[in-house]
mmCIF file of C-alpha atoms in Angstrom:
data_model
loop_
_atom_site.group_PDB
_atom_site.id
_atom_site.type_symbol
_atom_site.label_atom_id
_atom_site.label_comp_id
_atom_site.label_asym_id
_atom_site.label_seq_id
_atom_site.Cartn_x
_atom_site.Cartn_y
_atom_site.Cartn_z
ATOM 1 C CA UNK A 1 79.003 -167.381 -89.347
ATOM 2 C CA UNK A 2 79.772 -164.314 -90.947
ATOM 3 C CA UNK A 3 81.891 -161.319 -89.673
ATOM 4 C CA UNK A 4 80.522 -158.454 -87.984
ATOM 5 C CA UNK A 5 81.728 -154.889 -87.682
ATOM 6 C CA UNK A 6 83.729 -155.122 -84.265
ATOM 7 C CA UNK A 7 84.909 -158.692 -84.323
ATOM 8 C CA UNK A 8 88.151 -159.212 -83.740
ATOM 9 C CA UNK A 9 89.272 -160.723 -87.473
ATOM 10 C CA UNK A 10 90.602 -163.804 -87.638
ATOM 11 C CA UNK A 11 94.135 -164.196 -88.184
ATOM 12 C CA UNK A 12 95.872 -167.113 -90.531
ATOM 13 C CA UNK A 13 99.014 -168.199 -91.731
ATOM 14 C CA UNK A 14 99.289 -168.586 -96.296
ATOM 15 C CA UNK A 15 101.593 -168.243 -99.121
ATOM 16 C CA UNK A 16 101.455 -165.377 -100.831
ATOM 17 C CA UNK A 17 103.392 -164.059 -103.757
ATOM 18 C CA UNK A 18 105.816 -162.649 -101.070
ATOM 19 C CA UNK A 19 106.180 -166.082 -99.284
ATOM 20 C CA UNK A 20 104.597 -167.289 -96.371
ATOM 21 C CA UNK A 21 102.989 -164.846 -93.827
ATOM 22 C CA UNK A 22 101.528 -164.580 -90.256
ATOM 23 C CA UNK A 23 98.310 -162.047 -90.777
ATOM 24 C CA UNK A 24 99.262 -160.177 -87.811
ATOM 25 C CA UNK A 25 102.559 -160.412 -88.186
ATOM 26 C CA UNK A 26 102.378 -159.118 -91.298
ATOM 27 C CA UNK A 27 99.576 -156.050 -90.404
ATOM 28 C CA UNK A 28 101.946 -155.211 -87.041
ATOM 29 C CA UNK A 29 100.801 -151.606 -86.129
ATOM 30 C CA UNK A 30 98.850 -150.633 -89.466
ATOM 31 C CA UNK A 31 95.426 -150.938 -90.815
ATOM 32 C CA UNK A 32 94.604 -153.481 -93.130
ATOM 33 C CA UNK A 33 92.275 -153.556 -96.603
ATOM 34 C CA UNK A 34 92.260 -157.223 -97.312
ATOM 35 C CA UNK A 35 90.259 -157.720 -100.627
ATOM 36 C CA UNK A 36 89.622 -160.713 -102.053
ATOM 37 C CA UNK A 37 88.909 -161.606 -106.381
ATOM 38 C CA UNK A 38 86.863 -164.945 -107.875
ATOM 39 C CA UNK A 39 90.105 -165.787 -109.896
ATOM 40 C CA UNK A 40 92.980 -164.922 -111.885
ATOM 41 C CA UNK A 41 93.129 -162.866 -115.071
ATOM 42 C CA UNK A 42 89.425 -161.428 -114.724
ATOM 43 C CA UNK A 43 89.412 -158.218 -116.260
ATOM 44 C CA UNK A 44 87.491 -156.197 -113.249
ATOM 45 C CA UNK A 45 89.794 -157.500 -110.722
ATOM 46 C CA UNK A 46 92.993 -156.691 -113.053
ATOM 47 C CA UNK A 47 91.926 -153.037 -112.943
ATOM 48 C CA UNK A 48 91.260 -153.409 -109.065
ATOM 49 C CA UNK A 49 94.851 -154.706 -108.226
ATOM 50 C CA UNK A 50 96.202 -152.143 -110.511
ATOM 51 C CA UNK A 51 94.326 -149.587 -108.621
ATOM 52 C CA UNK A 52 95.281 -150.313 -105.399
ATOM 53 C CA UNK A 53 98.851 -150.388 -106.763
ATOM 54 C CA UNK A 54 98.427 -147.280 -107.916
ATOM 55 C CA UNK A 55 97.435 -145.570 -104.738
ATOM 56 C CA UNK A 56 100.461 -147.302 -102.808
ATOM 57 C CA UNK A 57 101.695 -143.859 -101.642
ATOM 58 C CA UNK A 58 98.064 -142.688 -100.510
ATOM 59 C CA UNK A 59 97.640 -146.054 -98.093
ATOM 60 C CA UNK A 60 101.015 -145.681 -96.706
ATOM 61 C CA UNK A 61 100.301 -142.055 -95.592
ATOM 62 C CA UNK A 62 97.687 -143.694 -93.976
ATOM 63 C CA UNK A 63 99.493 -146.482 -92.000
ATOM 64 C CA UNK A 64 97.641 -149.079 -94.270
ATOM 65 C CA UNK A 65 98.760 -152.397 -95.905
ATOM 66 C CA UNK A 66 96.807 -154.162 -98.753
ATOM 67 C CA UNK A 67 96.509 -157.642 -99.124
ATOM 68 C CA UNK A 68 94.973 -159.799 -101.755
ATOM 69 C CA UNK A 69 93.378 -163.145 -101.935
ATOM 70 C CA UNK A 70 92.257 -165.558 -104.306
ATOM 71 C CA UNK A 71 91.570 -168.980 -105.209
ATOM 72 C CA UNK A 72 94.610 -170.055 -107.590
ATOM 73 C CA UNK A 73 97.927 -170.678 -107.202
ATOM 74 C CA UNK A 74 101.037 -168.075 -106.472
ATOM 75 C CA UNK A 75 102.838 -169.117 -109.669
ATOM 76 C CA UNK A 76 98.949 -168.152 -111.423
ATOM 77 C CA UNK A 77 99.090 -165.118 -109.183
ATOM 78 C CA UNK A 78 102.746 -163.955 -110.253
ATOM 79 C CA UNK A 79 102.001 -164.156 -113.916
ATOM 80 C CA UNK A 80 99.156 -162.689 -114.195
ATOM 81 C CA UNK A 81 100.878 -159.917 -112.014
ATOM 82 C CA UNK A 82 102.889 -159.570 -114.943
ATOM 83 C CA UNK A 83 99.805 -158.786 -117.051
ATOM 84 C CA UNK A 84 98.462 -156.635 -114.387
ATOM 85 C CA UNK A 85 101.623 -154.600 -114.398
ATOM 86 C CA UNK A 86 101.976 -154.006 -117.952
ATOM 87 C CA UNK A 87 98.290 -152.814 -118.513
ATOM 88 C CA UNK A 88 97.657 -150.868 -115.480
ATOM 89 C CA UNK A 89 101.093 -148.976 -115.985
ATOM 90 C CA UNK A 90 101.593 -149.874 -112.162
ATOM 91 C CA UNK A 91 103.769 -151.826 -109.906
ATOM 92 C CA UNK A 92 101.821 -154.533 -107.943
ATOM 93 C CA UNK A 93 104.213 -154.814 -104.775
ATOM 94 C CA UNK A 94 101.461 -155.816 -102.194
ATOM 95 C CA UNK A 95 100.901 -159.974 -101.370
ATOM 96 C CA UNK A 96 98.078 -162.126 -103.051
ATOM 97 C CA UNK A 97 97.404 -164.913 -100.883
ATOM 98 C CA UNK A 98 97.307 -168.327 -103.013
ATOM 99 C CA UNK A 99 94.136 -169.892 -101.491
ATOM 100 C CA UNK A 100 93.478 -172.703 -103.169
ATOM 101 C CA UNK A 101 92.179 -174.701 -100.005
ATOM 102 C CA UNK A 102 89.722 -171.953 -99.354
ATOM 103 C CA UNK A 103 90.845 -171.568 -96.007
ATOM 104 C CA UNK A 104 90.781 -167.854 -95.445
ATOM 105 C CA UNK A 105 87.803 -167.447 -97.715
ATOM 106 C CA UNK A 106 85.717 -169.882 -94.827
ATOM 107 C CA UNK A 107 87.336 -168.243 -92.533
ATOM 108 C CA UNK A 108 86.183 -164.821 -93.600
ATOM 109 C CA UNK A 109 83.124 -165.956 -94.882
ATOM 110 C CA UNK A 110 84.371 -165.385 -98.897
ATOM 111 C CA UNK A 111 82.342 -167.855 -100.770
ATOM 112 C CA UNK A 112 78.423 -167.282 -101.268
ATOM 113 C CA UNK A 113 77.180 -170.507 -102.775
ATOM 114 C CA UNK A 114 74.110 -168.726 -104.808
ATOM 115 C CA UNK A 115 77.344 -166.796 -106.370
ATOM 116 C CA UNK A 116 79.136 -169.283 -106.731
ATOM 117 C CA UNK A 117 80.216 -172.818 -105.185
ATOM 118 C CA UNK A 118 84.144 -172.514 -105.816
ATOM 119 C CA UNK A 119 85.221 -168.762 -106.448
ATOM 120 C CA UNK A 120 85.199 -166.157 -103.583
ATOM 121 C CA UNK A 121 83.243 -163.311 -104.192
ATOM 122 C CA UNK A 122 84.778 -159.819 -104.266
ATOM 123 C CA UNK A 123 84.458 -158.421 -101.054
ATOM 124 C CA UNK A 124 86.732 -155.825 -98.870
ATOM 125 C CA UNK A 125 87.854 -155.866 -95.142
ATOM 126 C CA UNK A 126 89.049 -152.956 -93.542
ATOM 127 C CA UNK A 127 91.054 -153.772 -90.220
ATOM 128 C CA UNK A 128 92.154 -151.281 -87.626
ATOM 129 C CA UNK A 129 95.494 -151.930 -85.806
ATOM 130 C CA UNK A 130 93.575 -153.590 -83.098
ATOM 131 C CA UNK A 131 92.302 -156.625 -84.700
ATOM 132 C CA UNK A 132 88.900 -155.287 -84.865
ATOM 133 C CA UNK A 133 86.628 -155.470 -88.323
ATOM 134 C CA UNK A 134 85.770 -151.671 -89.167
ATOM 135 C CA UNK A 135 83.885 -152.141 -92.635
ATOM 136 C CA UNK A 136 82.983 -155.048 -94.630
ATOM 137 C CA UNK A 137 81.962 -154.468 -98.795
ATOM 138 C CA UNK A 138 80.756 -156.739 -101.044
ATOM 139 C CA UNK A 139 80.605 -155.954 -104.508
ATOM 140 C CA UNK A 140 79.008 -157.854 -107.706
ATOM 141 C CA UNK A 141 81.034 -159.011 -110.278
ATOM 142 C CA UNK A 142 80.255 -156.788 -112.732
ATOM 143 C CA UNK A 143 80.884 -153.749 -110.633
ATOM 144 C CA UNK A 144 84.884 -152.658 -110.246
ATOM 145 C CA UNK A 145 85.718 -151.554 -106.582
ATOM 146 C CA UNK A 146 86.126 -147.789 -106.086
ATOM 147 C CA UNK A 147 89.507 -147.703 -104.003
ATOM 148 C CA UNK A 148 88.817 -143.972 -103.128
ATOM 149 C CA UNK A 149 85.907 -144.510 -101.286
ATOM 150 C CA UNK A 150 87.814 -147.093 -99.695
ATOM 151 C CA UNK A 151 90.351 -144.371 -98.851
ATOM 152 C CA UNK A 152 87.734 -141.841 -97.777
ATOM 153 C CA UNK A 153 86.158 -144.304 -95.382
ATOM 154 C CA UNK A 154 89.492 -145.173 -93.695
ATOM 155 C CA UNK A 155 90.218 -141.169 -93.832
ATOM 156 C CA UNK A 156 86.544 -140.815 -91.666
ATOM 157 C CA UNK A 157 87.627 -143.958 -89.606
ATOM 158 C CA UNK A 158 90.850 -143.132 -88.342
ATOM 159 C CA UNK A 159 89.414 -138.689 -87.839
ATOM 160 C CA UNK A 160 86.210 -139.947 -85.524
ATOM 161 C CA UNK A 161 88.966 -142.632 -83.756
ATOM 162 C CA UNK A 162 90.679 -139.581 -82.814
ATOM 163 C CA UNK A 163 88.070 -137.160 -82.131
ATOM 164 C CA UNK A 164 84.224 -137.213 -80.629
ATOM 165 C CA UNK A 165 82.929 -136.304 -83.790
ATOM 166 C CA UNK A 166 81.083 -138.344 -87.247
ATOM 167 C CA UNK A 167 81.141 -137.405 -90.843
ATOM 168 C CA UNK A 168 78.315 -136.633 -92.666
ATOM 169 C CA UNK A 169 77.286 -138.061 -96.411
ATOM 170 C CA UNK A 170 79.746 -137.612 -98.886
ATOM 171 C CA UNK A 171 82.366 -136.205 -96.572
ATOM 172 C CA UNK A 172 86.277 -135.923 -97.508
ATOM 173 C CA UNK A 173 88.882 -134.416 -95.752
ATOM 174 C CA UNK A 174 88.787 -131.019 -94.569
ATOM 175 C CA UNK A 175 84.642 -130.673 -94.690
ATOM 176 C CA UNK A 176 83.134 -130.282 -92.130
ATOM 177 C CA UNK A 177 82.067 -132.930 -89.179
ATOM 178 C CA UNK A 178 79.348 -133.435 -86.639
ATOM 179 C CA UNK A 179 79.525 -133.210 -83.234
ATOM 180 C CA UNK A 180 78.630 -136.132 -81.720
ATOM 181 C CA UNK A 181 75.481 -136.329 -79.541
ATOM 182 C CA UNK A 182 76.899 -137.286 -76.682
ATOM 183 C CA UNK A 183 78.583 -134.246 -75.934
ATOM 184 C CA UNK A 184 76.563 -131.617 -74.696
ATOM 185 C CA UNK A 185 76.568 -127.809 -76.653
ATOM 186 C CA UNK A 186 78.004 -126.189 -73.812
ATOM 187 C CA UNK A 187 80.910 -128.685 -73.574
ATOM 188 C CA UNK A 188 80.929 -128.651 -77.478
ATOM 189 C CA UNK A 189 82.016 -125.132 -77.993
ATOM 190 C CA UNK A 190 84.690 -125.564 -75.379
ATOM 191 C CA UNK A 191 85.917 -129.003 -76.813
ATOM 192 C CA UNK A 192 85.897 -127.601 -80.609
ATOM 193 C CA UNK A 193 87.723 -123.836 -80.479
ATOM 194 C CA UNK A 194 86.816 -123.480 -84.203
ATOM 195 C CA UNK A 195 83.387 -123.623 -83.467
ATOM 196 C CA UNK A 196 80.093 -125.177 -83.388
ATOM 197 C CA UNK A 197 76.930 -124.857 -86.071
ATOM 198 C CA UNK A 198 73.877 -125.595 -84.686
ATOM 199 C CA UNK A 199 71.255 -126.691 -87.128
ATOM 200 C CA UNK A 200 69.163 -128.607 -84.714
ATOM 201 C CA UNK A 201 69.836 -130.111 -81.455
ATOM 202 C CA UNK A 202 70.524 -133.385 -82.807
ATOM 203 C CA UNK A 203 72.592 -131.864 -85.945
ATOM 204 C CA UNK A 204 75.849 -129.963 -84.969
ATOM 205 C CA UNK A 205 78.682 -129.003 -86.961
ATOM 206 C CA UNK A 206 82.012 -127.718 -86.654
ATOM 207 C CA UNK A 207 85.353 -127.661 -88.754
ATOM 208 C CA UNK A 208 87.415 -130.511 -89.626
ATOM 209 C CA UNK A 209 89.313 -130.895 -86.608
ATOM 210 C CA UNK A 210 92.602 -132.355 -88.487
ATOM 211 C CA UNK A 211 92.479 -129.344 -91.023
#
């Protein structure tokens, strides 16, 4: 069965290009993006390591840890990290898991047979420090991954963990929020010193709280 937001993700133990790991063990405190690719040297998923690679400052600012996964073998994975270094201009210096018995992609529900029968498909887990399943992508082959909107959502996620508000569409930091509905105007205005927009009962706004 597949995962749903709020399930407690299931941990595992694999090799990975930095040896063998405990998922939670390795996760400890932080959130998690745990992303998996169909194989080695694909051209999409060489610009989505690189990517993430890239933004390795941004994730740590946000307590996050990235983790790969895919189907071949950690001496496949550490060459073509080689490749993946030299074209993205990067440093790749998060795992890949080696998973050639498919046991995390069954376990996380990786492999859509009408996809295909062998090769996970290129989906994205986003894991709060509890355990718990917060977001779940899946993206076509074609289509590269955009890591800032991965970003942005884990921005929203860990902002409405803090605070009784939501974010609206297309929000980034430092717009502004909605009050959620099951705070009461009266109370809002107290809760929220910067103040509160009323544009109808249901639809409140007020400042970015972490601004």
């Amino acid at each position: 069965m597949s995962l749903r937001l709020g399930d407690t993700a299931p941990n595992f133990k694999a090799v990975t290009t930095i040896g063998e790991i405990d998922f939670y063990e390795f996760l400890g405190d932080s959130w998690g993006v745990l992303f998996s690719h169909p194989a080695d040297y694909t051209p999409v998923c060489t610009t989505e390591l690189g990517r993430t690679a890239q933004l390795a400052n941004e994730f740590k600012k946000r307590n996050v840890k990235a983790i790969a996964v895919s189907v071949d073998s950690v001496e496949d994975h550490l060459g073509w990290v080689k490749d993946i270094n030299e074209t993205q201009v990067t440093d790749v210096d998060f795992p890949i898991i080696a998973d050639k018995d498919h046991k995390v992609a069954e376990l996380y529900d990786m492999i859509h047979p009408n996809a295909s029968a062998t090769h996970t498909v290129r989906s994205v887990f986003i894991i709060s420090p509890d355990k718990k399943v917060r977001l779940t992508l899946t993206y076509p082959a074609s289509t590269g991954r955009n890591f800032i909107e991965i970003i942005r959502v884990i921005d929203s996620m860990q902002l409405t963990d803090s605070h009784s508000v939501a974010t609206p569409a297309d929000w980034k930091p430092g717009d502004d929020v909605i009050v959620s509905n099951a705070i009461k105007t009266e109370d809002a205005t107290n809760k929220f010193p910067k103040g509160v927009r009323e544009v109808k009962p249901y639809l409140r706004y007020t400042p970015d709280p972490a601004s």
